[in-house]
XYZ file of C-alpha atoms in Angstrom:
709
model
C 35.921 111.348 162.704
C 39.434 111.338 164.411
C 41.333 114.391 165.839
C 42.047 116.107 162.301
C 39.394 118.325 160.618
C 39.764 118.917 157.272
C 38.353 122.237 155.872
C 38.072 123.390 152.187
C 38.961 127.396 151.600
C 36.309 129.102 149.531
C 39.341 131.254 147.512
C 43.020 130.362 147.146
C 45.509 131.372 145.228
C 47.582 129.312 143.194
C 51.159 127.854 144.690
C 54.671 129.996 143.682
C 57.412 127.265 142.535
C 60.052 127.299 144.567
C 62.743 127.796 141.750
C 61.774 130.680 141.232
C 63.966 132.560 143.076
C 67.258 130.809 140.947
C 64.898 131.659 137.842
C 64.744 135.737 138.281
C 68.351 135.821 139.212
C 69.171 133.917 136.267
C 67.126 136.065 134.004
C 68.508 139.073 135.540
C 72.253 138.210 134.908
C 70.976 138.045 131.127
C 69.518 140.884 130.265
C 72.060 143.016 132.445
C 75.341 141.035 131.677
C 74.607 141.523 127.367
C 73.318 138.539 126.519
C 69.957 138.643 125.406
C 71.062 142.039 123.398
C 74.353 138.629 121.536
C 71.107 136.187 121.338
C 68.892 138.452 120.092
C 71.316 139.812 116.776
C 73.468 136.299 116.684
C 70.487 133.435 117.743
C 68.203 134.085 113.619
C 65.327 130.814 113.798
C 63.990 131.787 110.803
C 60.214 129.733 110.867
C 56.871 129.213 108.654
C 54.625 131.039 110.676
C 57.239 133.318 112.978
C 53.941 134.609 114.932
C 54.898 136.807 117.368
C 57.651 135.180 119.613
C 61.086 135.175 118.933
C 64.461 133.699 120.114
C 64.969 135.308 123.358
C 60.884 134.018 124.155
C 62.124 130.420 123.841
C 65.700 130.680 125.842
C 63.925 132.380 128.905
C 61.302 130.088 128.878
C 63.885 127.552 128.374
C 66.234 129.083 130.788
C 63.975 128.109 133.273
C 62.842 124.658 131.806
C 66.448 124.094 133.396
C 65.896 125.856 136.895
C 63.559 123.928 137.788
C 64.349 120.697 137.969
C 60.708 119.504 136.101
C 60.746 116.160 134.969
C 58.996 116.685 131.290
C 57.780 119.994 129.432
C 54.346 119.054 130.512
C 54.514 119.195 134.560
C 56.839 122.205 133.221
C 54.291 124.558 131.850
C 51.326 122.935 135.405
C 53.430 124.643 137.399
C 54.248 127.988 135.981
C 51.387 129.129 134.819
C 51.299 131.682 138.118
C 54.319 133.266 137.221
C 54.391 133.289 133.467
C 53.513 136.799 133.250
C 56.734 138.083 135.655
C 59.065 135.412 134.326
C 58.346 136.826 130.792
C 58.306 140.052 132.124
C 62.564 139.676 133.434
C 63.481 140.408 129.346
C 60.326 142.654 129.160
C 58.571 141.032 127.388
C 54.484 140.235 127.360
C 52.798 137.074 126.321
C 54.760 133.752 127.417
C 54.894 130.793 124.226
C 52.586 127.580 125.242
C 53.735 124.033 125.426
C 52.964 123.459 121.261
C 54.981 127.022 120.414
C 57.755 125.790 121.447
C 57.193 122.500 119.960
C 57.202 123.859 116.936
C 60.126 126.297 117.912
C 62.489 123.858 118.444
C 61.238 121.590 115.414
C 62.112 124.307 112.964
C 66.164 125.348 115.107
C 68.675 124.001 111.480
C 72.393 123.892 112.324
C 72.924 127.184 111.926
C 70.951 128.289 114.665
C 72.706 125.692 116.951
C 75.693 126.522 116.327
C 75.396 130.338 116.858
C 73.961 129.528 120.473
C 76.712 127.388 120.670
C 79.734 130.300 119.884
C 77.889 132.637 122.776
C 77.828 129.786 124.856
C 82.012 128.851 124.346
C 82.369 133.166 124.363
C 80.585 133.242 127.806
C 82.974 130.227 129.083
C 85.796 132.459 128.256
C 84.685 135.157 130.000
C 83.062 134.236 133.131
C 84.685 130.893 133.213
C 86.776 130.202 136.626
C 90.393 131.145 135.669
C 92.503 127.975 135.931
C 95.978 129.394 135.119
C 97.790 129.586 138.832
C 95.864 127.473 140.989
C 94.268 123.950 139.781
C 96.224 121.760 138.263
C 97.425 118.066 138.215
C 101.139 117.917 139.148
C 102.997 115.184 137.939
C 106.746 113.519 139.013
C 108.921 116.324 137.738
C 106.893 118.955 138.967
C 104.858 119.382 135.908
C 101.875 120.676 135.723
C 98.348 119.441 133.486
C 94.797 120.027 133.365
C 92.751 117.066 133.504
C 89.694 117.076 131.191
C 87.604 114.508 130.973
C 85.277 113.234 127.640
C 82.800 110.472 127.034
C 78.991 110.127 125.810
C 75.705 109.399 127.477
C 72.711 107.384 125.683
C 69.440 107.636 126.215
C 66.652 105.355 125.141
C 63.175 105.697 123.814
C 60.980 103.053 124.454
C 58.505 103.226 120.453
C 55.621 100.371 120.785
C 54.646 97.753 118.323
C 52.734 99.392 114.616
C 51.483 97.122 112.738
C 52.622 97.524 108.789
C 49.658 95.613 107.176
C 47.913 97.714 104.072
C 45.307 97.341 106.750
C 46.194 100.883 108.024
C 47.908 103.941 107.674
C 52.019 103.621 107.201
C 53.821 104.650 110.591
C 55.285 107.665 110.522
C 57.348 107.525 113.849
C 58.117 111.349 115.899
C 60.764 109.879 117.116
C 62.412 109.098 113.644
C 64.948 111.683 113.181
C 66.344 112.460 116.842
C 67.042 108.899 117.363
C 67.685 105.769 115.449
C 68.979 101.902 116.920
C 72.308 101.488 118.388
C 73.696 100.939 121.994
C 71.445 101.202 124.462
C 74.106 99.865 128.433
C 71.348 100.033 131.031
C 68.548 102.112 129.122
C 65.531 100.128 128.054
C 63.841 101.333 124.452
C 64.346 100.079 121.389
C 66.199 103.407 119.146
C 68.953 105.729 121.020
C 70.324 108.833 121.111
C 74.147 109.672 121.884
C 75.373 112.878 123.816
C 79.306 112.958 123.454
C 80.039 115.576 126.898
C 83.179 117.247 127.692
C 84.306 118.237 130.823
C 87.359 120.471 133.299
C 88.098 117.795 135.603
C 89.142 120.964 138.506
C 85.857 122.564 138.253
C 83.413 120.365 136.614
C 82.352 122.492 134.035
C 81.179 121.419 131.489
C 82.717 122.807 128.151
C 80.322 121.079 124.724
C 77.771 119.097 124.586
C 77.506 117.686 120.816
C 74.519 115.071 120.226
C 73.349 112.623 116.912
C 71.041 109.892 116.787
C 71.939 106.442 117.313
C 75.206 105.598 118.062
C 76.638 109.151 117.285
C 79.714 110.257 114.519
C 82.699 109.405 117.381
C 85.312 110.053 114.981
C 83.600 113.619 114.628
C 82.530 114.350 117.951
C 85.954 113.466 119.058
C 87.316 116.053 116.356
C 85.031 118.877 117.840
C 85.399 117.464 121.485
C 89.743 117.794 120.970
C 89.230 121.727 118.875
C 87.013 122.954 121.763
C 89.328 121.430 124.528
C 92.400 123.554 122.344
C 90.094 126.511 122.332
C 89.391 126.611 126.229
C 93.112 125.991 126.757
C 94.132 129.377 125.390
C 91.496 131.627 127.264
C 93.327 130.206 129.864
C 96.218 131.736 128.138
C 97.486 127.834 128.520
C 99.803 125.514 125.790
C 98.053 122.564 124.133
C 100.734 120.531 125.186
C 100.109 121.613 129.626
C 95.911 119.775 128.922
C 95.624 116.069 129.624
C 92.844 114.439 127.808
C 90.767 111.030 129.507
C 88.728 108.796 126.887
C 87.749 104.797 127.741
C 88.347 102.632 125.825
C 85.467 104.236 122.748
C 88.072 105.866 121.891
C 91.238 103.647 121.793
C 91.282 102.356 118.076
C 94.151 102.829 115.833
C 92.110 105.979 113.812
C 91.222 108.011 116.905
C 94.317 107.622 118.990
C 96.098 109.068 115.739
C 93.479 111.799 115.599
C 94.070 113.129 119.083
C 98.301 112.360 118.822
C 97.250 114.690 116.026
C 95.924 117.501 118.478
C 98.990 117.427 120.553
C 97.148 117.298 123.686
C 98.254 114.558 126.357
C 96.718 111.531 126.298
C 95.530 108.692 128.854
C 92.922 105.908 128.209
C 91.900 102.279 127.352
C 93.117 100.811 124.236
C 90.850 98.335 122.126
C 93.225 97.581 120.137
C 94.396 93.977 121.376
C 96.085 92.874 118.390
C 99.276 94.939 120.631
C 99.531 92.163 121.722
C 100.844 90.166 119.007
C 103.342 93.072 118.684
C 107.041 91.214 118.552
C 108.637 94.630 121.593
C 104.571 93.851 123.391
C 105.258 89.772 123.120
C 109.177 90.122 124.720
C 108.852 92.220 126.779
C 105.199 90.044 128.586
C 107.677 87.002 128.517
C 109.468 88.398 130.568
C 108.954 87.508 134.381
C 109.732 89.718 135.722
C 108.488 93.609 135.847
C 105.208 93.170 137.017
C 103.214 94.520 140.311
C 100.392 94.105 141.488
C 97.614 96.814 140.794
C 97.024 99.017 143.594
C 93.978 98.317 145.440
C 93.603 95.118 142.879
C 95.180 92.494 144.526
C 94.415 89.910 142.126
C 95.901 92.007 139.201
C 99.611 92.982 137.492
C 100.525 95.306 135.676
C 103.950 95.743 133.120
C 105.429 99.262 131.816
C 106.163 98.091 128.575
C 107.308 100.733 127.118
C 107.030 102.974 124.104
C 105.272 101.567 121.054
C 106.021 102.672 117.494
C 103.339 100.860 115.084
C 102.213 103.196 111.921
C 101.661 100.898 110.082
C 98.530 99.823 111.819
C 97.433 103.318 111.558
C 99.201 105.329 115.149
C 100.387 109.020 114.263
C 103.365 108.986 117.223
C 104.785 106.358 119.325
C 103.413 105.739 122.210
C 103.404 104.030 126.134
C 101.332 100.984 126.298
C 100.781 99.478 130.164
C 99.034 96.245 130.503
C 97.489 94.870 133.040
C 96.146 90.788 133.527
C 93.917 88.999 135.852
C 94.089 85.431 135.917
C 90.812 83.929 133.916
C 88.792 82.455 136.813
C 89.241 85.441 138.969
C 88.225 88.304 136.148
C 83.731 88.909 136.566
C 83.781 92.245 133.972
C 83.166 92.412 129.903
C 86.254 94.509 129.279
C 89.879 92.613 128.208
C 91.432 90.237 125.969
C 91.535 86.453 127.007
C 94.249 84.573 126.416
C 96.422 81.508 127.620
C 94.359 81.888 131.299
C 95.022 85.732 130.939
C 92.212 88.534 130.532
C 94.484 91.547 129.251
C 93.799 94.641 129.561
C 95.959 97.737 128.065
C 96.321 100.834 128.056
C 97.885 104.127 126.830
C 99.244 106.958 127.323
C 101.402 110.472 125.837
C 103.394 110.888 129.256
C 106.565 108.867 129.722
C 107.736 107.197 132.558
C 109.357 110.461 134.599
C 105.971 112.146 134.230
C 104.027 109.123 135.385
C 104.359 106.289 136.643
C 102.561 102.639 135.346
C 100.482 102.646 138.412
C 99.883 106.513 138.363
C 98.368 106.354 134.616
C 96.310 103.028 136.147
C 94.799 105.493 138.779
C 94.281 108.361 136.832
C 91.844 106.867 134.701
C 90.519 105.323 136.650
C 89.614 107.927 138.940
C 87.674 109.324 136.098
C 85.365 107.661 137.986
C 84.511 111.218 139.387
C 83.251 112.151 135.822
C 81.054 109.181 135.973
C 79.900 110.643 139.254
C 78.985 114.062 137.651
C 76.318 112.484 134.652
C 74.953 111.288 137.714
C 74.988 114.208 139.318
C 73.448 116.232 135.618
C 70.727 113.513 135.738
C 69.059 113.877 138.801
C 69.838 118.044 139.413
C 68.508 118.644 135.623
C 68.057 115.496 134.050
C 69.710 117.424 130.334
C 68.794 113.879 128.696
C 65.605 114.238 128.564
C 63.562 115.265 125.762
C 63.099 118.499 124.693
C 62.200 118.272 121.276
C 61.835 115.270 119.126
C 64.412 117.547 116.139
C 68.036 116.768 116.082
C 68.923 120.148 116.773
C 66.112 121.375 118.924
C 67.296 118.653 121.727
C 70.500 120.099 121.093
C 70.065 123.315 121.099
C 67.818 122.353 124.984
C 71.034 120.740 125.586
C 73.341 123.177 124.959
C 71.084 125.669 127.185
C 70.932 122.396 130.325
C 75.182 122.841 130.766
C 74.830 127.157 130.724
C 72.616 126.801 134.022
C 75.537 124.538 135.450
C 78.159 126.372 134.942
C 76.159 129.195 135.812
C 75.724 127.734 139.356
C 78.953 126.949 139.922
C 80.532 130.112 139.431
C 77.881 131.428 141.362
C 78.967 128.963 144.080
C 82.457 129.892 143.461
C 81.899 133.838 143.706
C 79.853 133.202 146.178
C 83.008 132.038 148.980
C 84.180 134.647 151.097
C 88.230 132.911 150.116
C 87.437 130.396 146.714
C 88.560 126.311 148.849
C 90.954 124.758 146.274
C 90.862 121.612 146.994
C 94.764 119.515 146.862
C 94.963 115.864 147.103
C 97.803 113.818 147.985
C 97.239 112.022 145.063
C 100.182 109.302 145.501
C 103.255 109.705 147.422
C 107.439 110.158 146.350
C 108.629 107.263 143.695
C 111.715 106.480 142.895
C 112.772 106.966 138.750
C 112.427 104.404 136.240
C 116.042 102.072 136.941
C 118.292 103.192 133.645
C 118.176 99.046 132.186
C 114.669 99.804 131.907
C 115.893 102.432 128.599
C 118.633 100.650 127.604
C 116.338 98.104 125.765
C 117.737 97.720 122.190
C 113.679 98.102 120.710
C 112.514 101.536 122.905
C 115.829 102.955 122.965
C 114.889 105.718 119.984
C 111.684 106.087 120.852
C 112.809 107.328 124.547
C 114.669 109.901 122.991
C 112.198 110.857 120.449
C 109.809 111.016 123.436
C 112.149 113.999 125.349
C 112.682 115.687 122.173
C 109.062 115.939 121.302
C 108.034 116.872 125.461
C 110.811 120.162 124.939
C 113.225 118.597 127.520
C 116.008 120.668 127.661
C 118.965 117.690 127.076
C 122.492 119.027 128.727
C 125.970 116.508 128.702
C 127.569 116.686 132.187
C 130.793 118.167 131.259
C 132.869 114.196 130.650
C 129.836 112.151 129.322
C 129.897 111.379 125.598
C 128.075 114.584 124.005
C 126.020 114.046 121.344
C 126.551 112.641 118.517
C 125.400 113.368 114.257
C 124.375 109.125 114.769
C 122.469 110.229 117.642
C 121.175 113.608 116.142
C 119.911 110.962 113.397
C 118.162 108.672 116.377
C 115.895 112.287 116.731
C 114.289 112.220 112.980
C 111.764 109.775 112.498
C 112.345 110.324 108.953
C 114.921 109.918 106.964
C 116.868 112.501 103.936
C 114.270 112.490 101.219
C 114.880 109.838 97.916
C 113.945 110.607 94.555
C 112.027 107.778 92.902
C 111.132 107.962 89.197
C 111.338 105.401 86.164
C 115.174 105.293 84.759
C 115.011 104.010 80.975
C 117.059 103.514 78.700
C 118.559 106.087 75.944
C 115.585 108.438 74.041
C 117.623 108.404 70.437
C 120.813 109.486 71.198
C 120.018 111.423 74.330
C 119.453 110.152 77.919
C 116.680 109.906 79.972
C 116.275 112.665 82.180
C 116.680 109.871 85.842
C 116.488 110.779 89.733
C 119.275 112.221 90.019
C 117.690 115.214 87.391
C 114.989 116.175 89.737
C 116.284 118.591 92.868
C 113.357 117.966 95.805
C 113.749 121.247 97.745
C 111.149 119.881 100.443
C 107.320 118.530 101.720
C 105.601 120.928 99.263
C 108.391 121.795 96.193
C 110.451 119.669 93.913
C 112.774 120.807 90.966
C 112.331 119.697 87.600
C 115.586 119.253 84.999
C 114.537 122.330 83.042
C 113.863 124.308 85.680
C 110.123 124.462 86.780
C 108.727 123.854 89.573
C 106.171 120.740 90.727
C 103.736 120.828 93.348
C 102.882 117.938 95.143
C 99.678 116.620 94.440
C 98.946 114.127 96.725
C 100.945 111.662 100.149
C 100.481 108.897 101.919
C 101.608 106.116 104.452
C 103.135 102.997 103.600
C 102.409 99.875 105.879
C 105.476 100.050 106.826
C 105.425 103.294 107.668
C 107.520 105.108 105.047
C 105.526 108.095 104.065
C 105.199 108.311 99.689
C 104.758 112.285 98.125
C 103.456 112.564 94.264
C 104.574 115.614 92.733
C 103.081 116.844 89.002
C 104.004 119.534 86.744
C 100.768 121.396 84.486
C 100.388 119.588 81.318
C 99.932 123.002 79.856
C 104.139 123.224 80.374
C 105.856 120.029 80.315
C 103.692 119.578 75.919
C 105.704 122.927 75.832
C 108.350 122.357 77.143
C 111.761 122.116 74.870
C 113.499 118.779 77.162
C 110.394 116.721 77.249
C 111.320 113.628 74.877
C 114.483 113.415 77.516
C 111.852 113.285 80.045
C 108.500 112.048 79.859
C 107.304 108.815 78.313
C 107.561 107.847 74.359
C 103.850 106.132 75.401
C 102.525 109.747 76.928
C 98.932 111.012 74.597
C 100.649 114.473 74.667
C 98.263 115.642 77.244
C 99.231 114.926 80.401
C 102.375 116.539 82.466
C 105.163 114.652 84.574
C 105.208 112.863 88.306
C 107.290 111.816 90.309
C 107.219 109.465 93.175
C 109.833 110.895 96.641
C 109.346 108.614 99.267
C 110.492 109.451 103.044
C 112.029 106.051 105.225
C 111.040 105.865 108.510
C 114.264 106.054 110.745
C 115.143 102.435 112.129
C 118.216 102.672 114.524
C 121.685 100.564 113.741
C 122.988 98.790 116.721
C 126.304 101.467 116.970
C 123.730 104.350 117.246
C 122.259 102.237 120.025
C 125.173 102.006 122.213
C 125.821 106.113 121.613
C 122.528 106.508 122.483
C 122.321 104.301 125.489
C 125.113 106.470 127.624
C 123.225 109.459 125.743
C 120.118 108.483 128.299
C 122.186 107.423 131.062
C 123.676 111.000 131.324
C 119.831 112.020 131.017
C 118.942 110.552 133.396
C 121.380 111.579 136.046
C 120.307 114.969 135.203
C 116.492 113.960 136.411
C 118.429 112.758 139.708
C 119.476 116.015 140.239
C 118.174 117.708 143.938
C 116.770 120.359 142.164
C 114.858 117.897 139.875
C 114.066 115.126 142.187
C 110.692 112.248 141.499
C 107.950 115.035 143.539
C 104.434 113.679 144.514
C 101.088 113.956 142.152
C 98.865 116.450 143.891
C 95.516 117.208 142.371
C 94.050 120.555 143.065
C 90.102 121.313 142.052
C 87.378 122.774 143.882
C 83.888 120.974 145.682
C 82.532 122.080 143.178
C 79.253 120.046 143.802
C 79.271 121.387 147.341
C 79.008 125.316 146.219
C 76.045 124.226 143.302
C 74.313 122.606 145.729
C 74.387 124.931 148.821
C 73.524 127.879 146.200
C 70.496 125.706 145.053
C 69.515 125.061 148.884
C 69.543 128.991 149.707
C 67.234 129.327 146.884
C 64.966 126.844 147.714
C 63.385 126.517 150.962
C 62.086 129.621 151.788
C 59.099 131.991 150.734
C 59.477 134.400 148.009
C 57.045 137.448 147.860
C 55.679 138.717 144.593
C 54.938 142.548 145.292
C 52.465 144.409 142.443
C 53.782 147.758 141.003
C 51.728 150.535 139.759
C 52.629 151.897 136.657
C 55.154 154.359 136.023
C 53.917 155.565 132.976
C 50.576 157.281 131.708
C 47.832 155.538 129.520
C 46.719 156.455 126.579
C 43.582 157.691 125.815
C 40.580 155.795 125.127
C 39.970 154.999 121.290
C 43.363 156.633 120.813
C 44.376 154.465 117.637
C 48.492 154.994 116.627
C 49.825 155.519 113.428
C 50.418 152.826 111.160
C 52.774 153.121 107.558
C 51.741 151.758 104.536
C 54.542 149.076 104.945
C 53.075 147.885 107.417
C 48.905 147.885 106.185
C 50.130 145.954 103.961
C 51.234 143.639 105.430
C 54.552 142.977 104.011
C 57.454 141.146 104.974
C 58.821 142.409 108.991
C 62.517 142.994 109.342
C 64.176 140.943 112.265
C 64.405 144.268 114.224
C 60.063 144.279 113.485
C 59.217 140.503 114.771
C 61.223 141.648 117.568
C 59.252 144.587 118.810
C 55.774 142.518 118.574
C 56.540 140.628 121.833
C 58.058 143.911 123.910
C 56.355 144.291 126.672
C 53.740 147.671 126.422
C 54.997 150.441 129.583
C 52.225 150.766 130.793
C 51.285 146.350 131.994
C 51.643 145.567 135.391
C 55.049 146.210 136.768
C 56.495 143.199 139.736
C 58.516 143.684 142.114
C 59.829 139.979 143.709
C 61.204 140.074 147.488
C 63.929 137.614 148.680
C 64.304 136.636 152.368
C 66.689 138.686 154.444
C 70.679 137.667 154.229
C 71.145 137.064 150.780
C 73.080 139.877 150.415
C 75.731 137.793 150.088
C 74.242 136.010 146.980
C 73.169 139.086 145.198
C 76.975 140.406 145.541
C 77.947 137.022 144.307
C 75.917 138.234 140.750
C 76.837 141.726 140.771
C 80.685 140.636 140.773
C 79.618 137.809 138.425
C 78.233 139.741 135.643
C 81.058 142.703 136.014
C 83.596 140.254 135.393
C 85.682 140.489 132.719
C 87.939 138.115 130.956
C 90.773 137.244 133.285
C 89.347 138.726 135.834
C 88.327 135.694 138.280
C 91.677 134.835 139.089
C 92.685 131.876 141.295
C 95.971 132.729 143.863
C 98.719 129.977 143.574
C 98.652 127.159 146.128
C 101.356 125.896 148.025
C 102.067 123.500 150.307
């Protein structure tokens, strides 16, 4: 019934997936750029029963799986079936692995293979990545340019059904036990999780790192690898480490992790969870002042206050940091973040940037601006779902996630190459504002640290004519630690001779001490005291001391005649006296006057980046939604006569173990096999040209032109 009739055709062909065109171009990019050869020579996976497939066969499958966006491998293998031979033919491979072979391969992937693939990924980022040295920056109040990075973790949960532990049943073995552990699940339902730390360039939306671990992960270890990766990326962009700023959330706000970032040398801007800072004497004194509290832009109920620089080495911080406190009335505070105290909820933010570089409002604005990174993670979940389960092995899952990030970056690169004039967006992040008042920097507690920060940021300071020049006391205030002090025991007489004391040992530097007999003592340990002082211990070999002629005046009478001499050296943390503070105040006043000159007047904060989401999606939309024609071509080689058998070597006939080269040949495509030609629609010349430009690109060629205005 009705006006529509349904008919069934006896013969039909399976549908060609819409992602095939992009998969073909991506496979072509790997083969013509030499990536396939480098993959085969550098990434090796040892397996028990290796079969006939090699690493490149599985990488080709995983690449097309990432491009397809299918929800699972099961769905992917269904839609891939009509074009499996064509896909394998992209890299001259004969047969296509089945799902079970892929699962066994990922299970056998080890950490060494993952790191080899990661090295290949980072190397390709340095060659094909977007060059940002001249066009994409964040410009601060002083006109300095910085490159912003984002680091955060994503969580993938595993739902485990209840399994009885009764003796009536076999012992339960969960396949997800290796790849996941109980941990913080966030808003995701499940019993166990796997955490992945991601690193991205905020201005280009390129992924530059992925580090996964079971459960809550290794936060300190993943942070260290992320910092090293950012440093390597800056080097490939011909930039110094000081040109980078990383934005981090409260997970990384403990003293130990903050110190790890400080020791790397990169700038930082993060939320702190060290609420014991609210009891710091300087913080308490500054917060008791009624003046200085300002409203947070866009948040009427919140107030902020720039506390200034805090030095708390006793708690584990390696360097001073600038603290910004935000408070909200407890009755109006809806979030779970913060410390409740006397009717207020306090939130802490710390940064390495001075007030002349970024004011307190700028710091908060840039921190909350990392919401763009959260959006990028959401887009990754929607378009590729990098966190979807591909293997129940930790190394296998990470192997897949690196390849998935590679596909994301390739889409950004292709969108960038396709644009005739790549658009660089300019955003007026914050308008011009006046510099902080001079009195703000004349606080007795803050001033020495302010001078130290100016020195650490390589700020060239010249005293104008008529001003107080730097004195030795001011120079001393620049140093965080005083001279070396020898701390060795001093006892009475040793017979008719005096025992050697502190004045008899000569301290050369933090690595060497010379004993009275002229032997050089080496450093055996070093540590930082709770009050911030540094203590070094030096020792000498027992063999040398026992043969020394003056050991009676040096070694303790209680020694057993086996060990050598040990001494301690202390380097006390400097604490400025009032006279030094007064001299420093005049010096800082001259610095502020220099900063207020027209040639270095405060500037607006400008953010420059690319429309990566638009470029990536336009590239995908042009490839999807159009028909793809596949033509079967005749073979160009002459087949052998029937019955002909190739000659085998004795080594092959005796089934000896094959070499890597022989293994790779087992699945090489027969030149007599079928050949295809994939026909794309008219008007895609720009896509092919963009692909050719990307393949031919060398490191440093894709330079972004400087943007003004």
